[in-house]
């Protein structure tokens, strides 16, 4: 069990949260223009690094809001959490909590 | 079910050679899949100039961390074919490898706890039978006969509504399975090289020509990746992606008890699977931790959740003590089926995505991957499990039959 800093509620135990996978995966701007390859990438492929990962969490047993976290997938250490829409491709500067 | 005597430990298992400058085939990963592939390359295809490179020690990954459940009762024809082929190989494995692996066909019960479970289970039993896989639907009373310590009362949150039973399913001693394959492969001339981490690949255009390792570069005619949870880290170095997410999966054992649990019980709905090892410890698996992780450990609340369900189903477990817990890193695909076959890189093959259920597939996957490497073409058994099914859409959705929700 680790602790996660909800941007709204503060530091809470991991089991209050649910996981949402890779952050900043935007819905395709023009879905009908995608090739099968591109659809496959959007539907089935996500990054899977051993190391720093930007990912989505939802505070399901708390404020029930989604947010982003930067977590190391090897040490499980969370270096920051921040708000931001999924379609943003980069974390906004300075909004970490 | 009698307790089997432990056999004498053989005085010799395998050689520990230094890597040669070049091999016909290099297999990355010395788990069950890598070792079995090396063995079948040598035995079935006469290819013995082979190295298995393992970054840690042989079977130090998922191979000796799993709960050893072996069965073939998957839903779709493609899955039934490869898992059933694997089960048939298990049935002759002690003899083939000349080594005790304690393969015990004590049957596996998959419990149903909801009306939807019941419908899915009956459908799967019928599908299994059409594929020649032994399977039956059993009532709660029959469940109780097969496993007397199960609570089939109505006083629990998810009462048992029946189950599927595969009598030929069972368990084996996982570390011995690895040693058995390693010993035979080594005898046949395969180099098993431990503490050898693959850190990159050498390429000539689209073709792989070798691997870079912490013990120097090694040339290879063909390269097979059998690295389970670490597959993405390797394919990234090779320049392509795989649709895999790596998750911690945990298991635990109790201290030793007299033999009270005669079969294997799995419950997808409440997330318990349990058997009793030959020495008497209760072996239980938990669910995957939902986050991506490479830490070979998961979170304790996952185990707590699993234990509370176990105690409801098996009231006798309430007084058992937890002896040890551990985690492995499993490679999960979105259709809960593996990826075995060719890759975008010429001369490179993958075997991955077995997720929470690839121990049972060790013989079958090794057999099919060896064929794929030897012929540069998939065997009929693994053809449907190609990487390009995620583009064509020909997915093989085994979420209902795979054990652990993911
Ligand atoms: C807790 C748990 C319970 C499970 N229960 C079951 C079960 O009951 N039934 C079932 O069928 N399956 C089960 N599984 C799944 C099964 O264990 C795996 O699917 C299977 O073991 C994967 O194949 P493998 O044995 O080759 O993997 P591994 O043993 O993990 O082998 C991969 C190897 O590759 C090595 N490696 C990685 N990167 C590199 C590199 N760069 N260079 C060199 N070597 C590298 C690793 O060190 C590792 O030894 C379970 C898994 C876990 C974790
Ligand atoms: Zn919150």
XYZ file of C-alpha atoms and ligand atoms in Angstrom:
557
model
C 0.000 0.000 0.000
C 1.320 3.406 -0.886
C -0.120 6.882 -0.427
C -1.299 9.192 -3.160
C -1.661 12.965 -2.929
C -5.111 13.712 -4.283
C -4.942 17.275 -5.640
C -8.286 17.908 -3.896
C -8.183 15.881 -0.681
C -4.508 15.494 0.106
C -2.584 12.383 1.065
C -4.788 9.269 1.163
C -4.114 5.503 1.095
C -3.852 3.847 -2.288
C -6.937 1.648 -1.850
C -9.188 4.729 -1.971
C -8.140 5.201 -5.586
C -8.707 3.412 -8.870
C -6.228 3.281 -11.693
C -6.804 4.702 -15.146
C -3.683 3.770 -17.078
C -1.529 6.012 -19.227
C -2.309 9.740 -19.025
C -2.663 12.153 -21.927
C -3.983 9.701 -24.504
C -6.227 11.949 -26.533
C -9.249 10.707 -28.461
C -8.337 10.846 -32.169
C -9.213 14.223 -33.685
C -10.593 12.644 -36.868
C -11.381 8.981 -36.109
C -12.608 8.126 -39.601
C -9.270 9.180 -41.036
C -7.298 6.626 -39.045
C -5.751 3.568 -40.670
C -6.217 0.147 -39.028
C -2.663 0.455 -37.714
C -3.476 3.783 -36.116
C -6.707 2.471 -34.604
C -4.809 -0.449 -33.129
C -2.339 1.969 -31.585
C -5.120 4.060 -30.098
C -7.173 1.126 -28.790
C -4.631 -1.451 -27.693
C -1.197 0.101 -27.329
C -0.078 2.018 -24.270
C 3.406 2.859 -23.117
C 4.765 0.381 -20.604
C 8.031 1.846 -19.335
C 10.092 0.582 -16.440
C 10.622 3.948 -14.777
C 8.812 7.268 -14.825
C 5.201 7.050 -16.072
C 2.448 9.652 -16.407
C -0.805 8.000 -15.449
C -4.437 8.612 -14.491
C -5.941 7.940 -11.068
C -9.434 8.586 -9.739
C -10.164 9.165 -6.071
C -13.153 6.806 -6.112
C -13.649 6.594 -2.341
C -13.112 10.330 -1.879
C -13.864 13.296 -4.124
C -14.367 10.969 -7.140
C -12.321 13.214 -9.396
C -9.708 12.206 -11.940
C -6.174 13.561 -11.903
C -2.715 12.694 -13.180
C 0.339 11.355 -11.399
C 3.973 10.865 -12.250
C 4.990 7.524 -10.738
C 8.070 5.362 -11.066
C 6.842 1.908 -12.113
C 9.884 0.227 -10.604
C 10.078 1.886 -7.160
C 6.354 2.838 -7.147
C 7.376 6.291 -5.855
C 5.031 9.097 -6.895
C 6.957 12.296 -7.615
C 3.942 14.499 -8.324
C 0.220 14.631 -8.928
C -1.504 17.308 -10.989
C -4.762 18.254 -12.606
C -5.040 18.454 -16.330
C -7.164 17.262 -19.171
C -6.346 13.929 -20.777
C -5.675 15.502 -24.142
C -2.797 17.605 -22.822
C 0.339 15.975 -24.076
C 2.559 17.538 -21.440
C 1.989 18.208 -17.794
C 1.424 21.892 -17.242
C 4.321 23.537 -15.417
C 3.970 24.289 -11.766
C 0.637 22.630 -11.022
C 2.045 19.783 -9.021
C 0.806 19.387 -5.480
C -4.341 -38.545 -2.609
C -1.111 -39.817 -1.134
C 1.858 -37.657 -0.405
C 4.671 -38.420 -2.808
C 8.179 -39.052 -1.569
C 10.729 -36.469 -2.545
C 13.221 -38.017 -4.971
C 16.963 -37.720 -4.513
C 18.288 -34.458 -5.839
C 20.370 -35.144 -8.953
C 24.055 -34.444 -8.484
C 24.259 -32.511 -11.725
C 21.756 -30.187 -13.381
C 23.399 -27.994 -16.016
C 26.681 -26.457 -17.174
C 27.432 -22.794 -16.575
C 29.454 -21.866 -19.657
C 30.710 -18.423 -20.634
C 28.894 -17.045 -23.667
C 30.335 -17.968 -27.063
C 30.792 -15.145 -29.609
C 27.996 -16.472 -31.793
C 24.916 -18.746 -31.785
C 22.343 -19.872 -34.323
C 19.596 -18.919 -31.878
C 19.684 -16.690 -28.812
C 16.699 -16.871 -26.458
C 16.271 -13.937 -24.085
C 14.800 -15.011 -20.748
C 15.531 -18.125 -18.709
C 12.035 -18.720 -17.377
C 9.888 -21.696 -18.254
C 9.096 -20.465 -21.750
C 12.695 -19.742 -22.703
C 13.955 -23.052 -21.320
C 11.196 -25.100 -22.950
C 11.788 -23.362 -26.266
C 15.489 -24.215 -26.109
C 14.697 -27.838 -25.282
C 12.225 -28.282 -28.163
C 14.574 -26.499 -30.594
C 17.189 -29.123 -29.759
C 14.889 -32.115 -29.470
C 12.365 -31.525 -32.263
C 14.421 -29.490 -34.735
C 18.017 -30.568 -34.106
C 19.070 -26.962 -33.484
C 21.535 -27.084 -30.591
C 23.825 -24.105 -31.147
C 21.512 -22.166 -28.862
C 21.970 -19.900 -25.854
C 19.406 -18.944 -23.236
C 20.404 -15.611 -21.685
C 18.990 -14.849 -18.261
C 19.666 -11.588 -16.485
C 19.231 -13.131 -13.036
C 19.135 -16.809 -12.149
C 17.244 -19.506 -14.042
C 13.534 -19.420 -13.193
C 13.985 -16.436 -10.879
C 11.121 -14.613 -12.613
C 7.502 -15.713 -12.779
C 8.436 -19.330 -13.398
C 9.088 -20.090 -9.751
C 6.638 -17.511 -8.387
C 3.396 -18.833 -9.833
C 0.701 -20.962 -8.214
C 1.275 -23.766 -10.775
C -2.294 -24.291 -11.942
C -2.428 -26.294 -15.147
C -5.652 -26.641 -17.166
C -6.899 -26.284 -20.722
C -10.558 -25.291 -20.305
C -10.429 -22.051 -22.293
C -13.381 -20.870 -24.373
C -12.252 -20.310 -27.943
C -11.032 -22.952 -30.405
C -7.632 -21.270 -30.820
C -7.017 -21.278 -27.076
C -8.355 -24.775 -26.490
C -5.965 -26.025 -29.182
C -2.778 -24.578 -27.738
C -3.604 -25.100 -24.039
C -4.820 -28.650 -24.669
C -1.681 -29.428 -26.667
C 0.261 -28.135 -23.692
C -1.719 -30.287 -21.254
C -1.017 -33.372 -23.375
C 2.691 -32.546 -23.248
C 2.444 -32.189 -19.450
C 0.936 -35.672 -19.329
C 4.122 -37.130 -20.775
C 6.615 -34.652 -19.362
C 8.106 -36.565 -16.444
C 8.953 -39.369 -18.821
C 10.120 -37.104 -21.639
C 12.419 -35.089 -19.388
C 13.411 -37.966 -17.115
C 12.792 -35.898 -14.028
C 10.189 -35.783 -11.276
C 8.027 -32.695 -11.535
C 5.176 -33.791 -9.258
C 2.602 -33.262 -11.978
C -0.622 -34.072 -10.167
C -3.894 -34.283 -12.103
C -6.105 -33.560 -9.148
C -8.661 -31.596 -11.166
C -9.570 -27.922 -11.198
C -12.901 -26.477 -10.107
C -13.865 -23.050 -11.438
C -16.686 -21.810 -9.226
C -19.704 -19.809 -10.369
C -21.263 -17.281 -7.996
C -23.706 -15.329 -10.164
C -26.284 -16.183 -12.795
C -23.971 -14.736 -15.429
C -21.115 -16.909 -14.129
C -23.400 -19.936 -14.459
C -24.328 -19.115 -18.046
C -20.737 -18.405 -19.047
C -19.525 -21.555 -17.334
C -22.069 -23.855 -18.971
C -21.263 -22.313 -22.339
C -17.563 -22.907 -21.728
C -18.146 -26.530 -20.719
C -20.004 -27.137 -23.988
C -17.300 -25.376 -25.999
C -14.608 -27.416 -24.232
C -16.365 -30.673 -25.045
C -16.667 -29.773 -28.706
C -12.900 -29.264 -28.636
C -12.217 -32.593 -26.940
C -11.286 -30.948 -23.646
C -12.632 -32.791 -20.597
C -15.110 -30.578 -18.788
C -18.262 -30.900 -16.780
C -20.743 -28.654 -15.032
C -21.077 -29.558 -11.356
C -23.804 -28.570 -8.880
C -23.006 -27.072 -5.460
C -23.470 -30.531 -3.886
C -21.011 -32.028 -6.369
C -18.606 -29.178 -5.601
C -18.839 -30.172 -1.949
C -18.125 -33.803 -2.806
C -15.037 -32.833 -4.789
C -13.816 -30.454 -2.108
C -15.454 -31.121 1.275
C -13.984 -28.067 3.014
C -15.841 -25.596 0.770
C -18.750 -23.717 2.276
C -21.698 -24.103 -0.119
C -24.138 -22.453 2.287
C -26.202 -19.359 1.570
C -24.614 -17.447 4.440
C -21.833 -15.871 2.420
C -21.807 -12.837 0.194
C -21.464 -14.808 -3.036
C -22.803 -18.331 -2.483
C -21.506 -21.121 -4.724
C -23.982 -21.724 -7.552
C -21.995 -24.561 -9.119
C -18.837 -24.768 -11.111
C -16.945 -26.238 -14.001
C -14.645 -29.149 -13.357
C -11.738 -30.346 -15.466
C -10.533 -33.664 -14.031
C -7.274 -33.767 -16.050
C -6.184 -30.368 -14.778
C -3.848 -30.020 -11.824
C -0.579 -28.657 -10.508
C 3.168 -29.361 -10.752
C 6.268 -28.284 -8.880
C 7.304 -25.241 -10.854
C 11.002 -24.952 -9.973
C 11.541 -28.608 -10.796
C 9.856 -28.120 -14.153
C 12.390 -25.400 -14.925
C 15.297 -27.548 -13.756
C 14.016 -30.525 -15.731
C 13.946 -28.514 -18.957
C 17.265 -26.839 -18.149
C 18.979 -30.147 -17.446
C 17.819 -31.771 -20.676
C 18.523 -28.671 -22.782
C 22.024 -28.466 -21.314
C 22.586 -32.165 -22.057
C 21.572 -31.553 -25.663
C 24.176 -28.795 -26.014
C 22.249 -25.610 -25.204
C 24.269 -22.953 -23.303
C 22.358 -21.641 -20.283
C 23.931 -18.338 -19.305
C 22.859 -16.675 -16.091
C 23.631 -13.125 -14.923
C 23.580 -12.075 -18.556
C 21.273 -9.149 -19.240
C 20.346 -8.187 -22.787
C 20.796 -4.424 -23.072
C 20.301 -3.916 -26.807
C 20.338 -5.490 -30.249
C 22.642 -5.279 -33.233
C 20.831 -4.902 -36.530
C 21.552 -4.998 -40.223
C 18.708 -3.009 -41.758
C 15.474 -4.708 -40.670
C 17.274 -7.833 -39.561
C 18.554 -8.634 -36.097
C 22.159 -9.877 -36.080
C 22.826 -10.223 -32.379
C 22.319 -9.008 -28.856
C 24.245 -6.615 -26.662
C 24.665 -7.808 -23.094
C 26.449 -6.878 -19.882
C 28.845 -9.690 -20.807
C 29.587 -8.389 -24.287
C 28.023 -8.584 -27.734
C 26.824 -11.971 -28.938
C 26.029 -12.676 -32.591
C 22.806 -14.514 -33.314
C 21.190 -15.883 -36.454
C 17.809 -15.623 -34.762
C 16.639 -14.060 -31.523
C 13.578 -15.027 -29.483
C 12.202 -12.892 -26.682
C 10.677 -14.853 -23.786
C 10.951 -12.217 -21.091
C 7.361 -12.176 -19.733
C 6.769 -8.927 -17.797
C 9.916 -7.334 -19.202
C 9.033 -7.832 -22.859
C 8.195 -4.164 -23.503
C 11.620 -3.060 -22.297
C 13.195 -5.346 -24.923
C 10.891 -4.570 -27.850
C 11.459 -0.887 -27.232
C 15.194 -1.484 -27.733
C 14.366 -3.430 -30.899
C 12.254 -0.571 -32.252
C 8.696 -1.867 -32.051
C 5.853 -1.822 -29.542
C 3.780 -4.609 -28.046
C 0.260 -4.111 -26.650
C 1.228 -5.245 -23.183
C 0.959 -3.718 -19.742
C 3.105 -5.111 -16.934
C 1.397 -5.643 -13.582
C 2.388 -7.071 -10.223
C 0.646 -10.357 -9.427
C 0.927 -11.736 -5.911
C 0.614 -15.114 -4.259
C 1.059 -16.497 -0.778
C 1.433 -19.708 1.198
C 0.336 -20.801 4.637
C 2.376 -22.918 6.996
C 2.085 -26.711 6.553
C -1.193 -28.468 7.237
C -2.321 -32.024 6.904
C -3.839 -32.704 3.505
C -7.348 -31.236 3.580
C -7.712 -29.780 0.105
C -7.817 -32.524 -2.535
C -8.248 -30.487 -5.717
C -7.657 -26.975 -7.081
C -10.352 -24.343 -6.611
C -10.542 -21.127 -8.561
C -13.113 -18.422 -8.219
C -12.849 -15.538 -10.625
C -15.745 -13.713 -9.086
C -14.463 -13.497 -5.531
C -10.863 -13.733 -6.607
C -9.509 -16.761 -4.876
C -7.544 -19.633 -6.185
C -6.140 -22.242 -3.914
C -4.515 -25.643 -3.897
C -2.470 -27.555 -1.370
C 1.114 -28.317 -2.268
C 2.499 -31.793 -1.726
C 4.201 -30.810 1.545
C 0.944 -29.371 2.890
C 1.152 -25.616 2.493
C -1.941 -23.903 1.144
C -0.972 -22.018 -1.999
C -3.179 -19.074 -2.856
C -3.142 -16.507 -5.591
C -4.472 -12.986 -5.463
C -5.590 -10.616 -8.204
C -3.283 -8.354 -10.168
C -2.476 -4.947 -8.755
C -4.262 -2.648 -11.167
C -1.370 -0.241 -11.677
C 1.559 -0.864 -13.994
C 4.555 -2.097 -12.066
C 7.914 -3.762 -12.399
C 8.727 -3.910 -8.692
C 8.080 -7.656 -8.179
C 5.851 -6.693 -5.284
C 2.264 -5.588 -4.994
C 0.120 -3.875 -2.390
C -0.999 -5.579 0.775
C -4.661 -4.624 0.500
C -4.896 -6.878 -2.555
C -3.911 -9.835 -0.405
C -6.240 -8.807 2.419
C -9.138 -8.619 -0.017
C -8.303 -12.035 -1.384
C -7.925 -13.604 2.071
C -11.293 -12.331 3.252
C -12.949 -14.023 0.287
C -10.936 -17.202 0.901
C -12.052 -17.418 4.516
C -15.711 -17.091 3.510
C -15.384 -19.919 1.039
C -13.139 -22.058 3.253
C -14.036 -21.322 6.898
C -11.283 -23.738 8.010
C -8.659 -21.320 6.669
C -9.544 -18.736 9.326
C -6.954 -20.183 11.687
C -4.217 -20.748 9.125
C -1.180 -18.501 9.280
C 0.277 -16.667 6.399
C 3.861 -17.778 5.973
C 5.117 -15.869 2.971
C 3.878 -13.579 0.203
C 5.621 -12.541 -2.985
C 4.943 -10.975 -6.348
C 5.878 -11.476 -9.961
C 5.464 -9.199 -12.955
C 2.947 -10.412 -15.498
C 2.531 -9.207 -19.068
C -1.131 -8.541 -19.710
C -2.792 -8.076 -23.107
C -6.226 -6.576 -23.664
C -7.785 -9.823 -24.883
C -6.186 -11.940 -22.123
C -4.472 -14.065 -24.775
C -0.765 -14.392 -25.502
C 1.306 -13.127 -28.409
C 3.484 -15.815 -29.967
C 5.084 -15.449 -33.362
C 6.964 -13.230 -35.775
C 7.766 -9.560 -35.191
C 8.396 -6.577 -37.470
C 12.122 -7.321 -37.054
C 13.397 -10.085 -39.339
C 14.840 -13.000 -37.418
C 13.217 -11.902 -34.163
C 10.349 -13.802 -32.506
C 8.246 -13.099 -29.432
C 6.475 -15.160 -26.856
C 4.720 -12.922 -24.352
C 1.387 -11.707 -23.090
C 0.691 -14.925 -21.161
C -0.163 -12.639 -18.285
C -1.441 -14.420 -15.225
C -1.689 -17.838 -16.852
C 1.426 -18.880 -18.725
C 2.810 -21.581 -16.451
C 0.376 -24.149 -17.815
C 1.516 -23.153 -21.290
C 5.226 -23.759 -20.736
C 5.383 -26.997 -22.782
C 2.905 -25.855 -25.445
C 4.396 -22.414 -25.956
C 7.939 -23.789 -26.007
C 6.866 -26.356 -28.599
C 5.157 -23.764 -30.820
C 7.845 -21.097 -30.476
C 10.606 -23.591 -31.295
C 8.741 -24.495 -34.488
C 8.277 -20.804 -35.318
C 11.993 -20.105 -34.878
C 13.105 -23.197 -36.794
C 10.826 -22.505 -39.788
C 10.626 -18.712 -39.616
C 6.894 -19.311 -39.713
C 4.308 -19.897 -36.999
C 3.013 -23.346 -36.151
C -0.762 -23.732 -36.648
C -1.085 -23.673 -32.865
C 0.309 -20.162 -32.502
C -0.681 -18.675 -35.878
C -3.871 -17.104 -34.406
C -1.825 -15.531 -31.598
C 0.113 -13.261 -33.947
C 0.949 -9.678 -33.032
C -1.080 -8.381 -35.984
C -4.394 -9.576 -34.521
C -4.563 -6.219 -32.761
C -4.636 -4.575 -36.187
C -6.891 -7.060 -37.999
C -9.267 -7.158 -35.042
C -9.185 -10.976 -34.812
C -8.876 -10.869 -31.034
C -9.176 -13.993 -28.895
C -11.090 -12.774 -25.883
C -10.399 -15.106 -22.975
C -11.378 -12.826 -20.121
C -14.001 -15.350 -19.043
C -11.613 -18.284 -18.872
C -8.422 -16.540 -17.809
C -8.081 -16.721 -14.082
C -7.352 -13.328 -12.622
C -9.348 -10.277 -13.533
C -7.273 -7.943 -15.602
C 1.942 -14.888 -8.473
C 1.755 -15.548 -9.805
C 0.878 -16.628 -9.923
C 0.700 -17.261 -11.153
N -0.089 -18.376 -11.199
C -0.184 -19.078 -12.362
C -0.905 -20.308 -12.388
O -1.431 -20.773 -11.375
N -0.993 -20.972 -13.573
C -0.424 -20.493 -14.717
O -0.567 -21.118 -15.771
N 0.305 -19.344 -14.706
C 0.441 -18.625 -13.568
N 1.171 -17.458 -13.528
C 1.742 -16.928 -14.790
C 3.046 -17.594 -15.171
O 3.920 -17.635 -14.069
C 3.718 -16.805 -16.317
O 2.796 -16.589 -17.364
C 4.910 -17.554 -16.905
O 5.773 -18.001 -15.900
C 5.669 -16.635 -17.871
O 6.660 -17.287 -18.594
P 8.143 -17.534 -18.067
O 8.088 -18.667 -17.086
O 9.036 -17.735 -19.204
O 8.436 -16.144 -17.336
P 9.622 -15.728 -16.360
O 9.978 -16.847 -15.458
O 9.259 -14.425 -15.753
O 10.835 -15.575 -17.385
C 11.234 -14.390 -18.006
C 12.697 -14.207 -17.714
O 13.241 -13.195 -18.543
C 14.280 -12.595 -17.814
N 14.623 -11.316 -18.426
C 13.870 -10.185 -18.478
N 14.527 -9.208 -19.114
C 15.714 -9.719 -19.496
C 16.842 -9.178 -20.199
N 16.862 -7.912 -20.632
N 17.914 -9.985 -20.415
C 17.919 -11.275 -19.976
N 16.885 -11.825 -19.304
C 15.787 -11.062 -19.070
C 13.711 -12.473 -16.410
O 14.727 -12.288 -15.447
C 12.962 -13.776 -16.268
O 13.694 -14.784 -15.605
C 1.370 -16.788 -12.311
C 2.235 -15.701 -12.201
C 2.453 -15.092 -10.955
C 3.403 -13.937 -10.861
Zn -9.846 13.404 -3.670
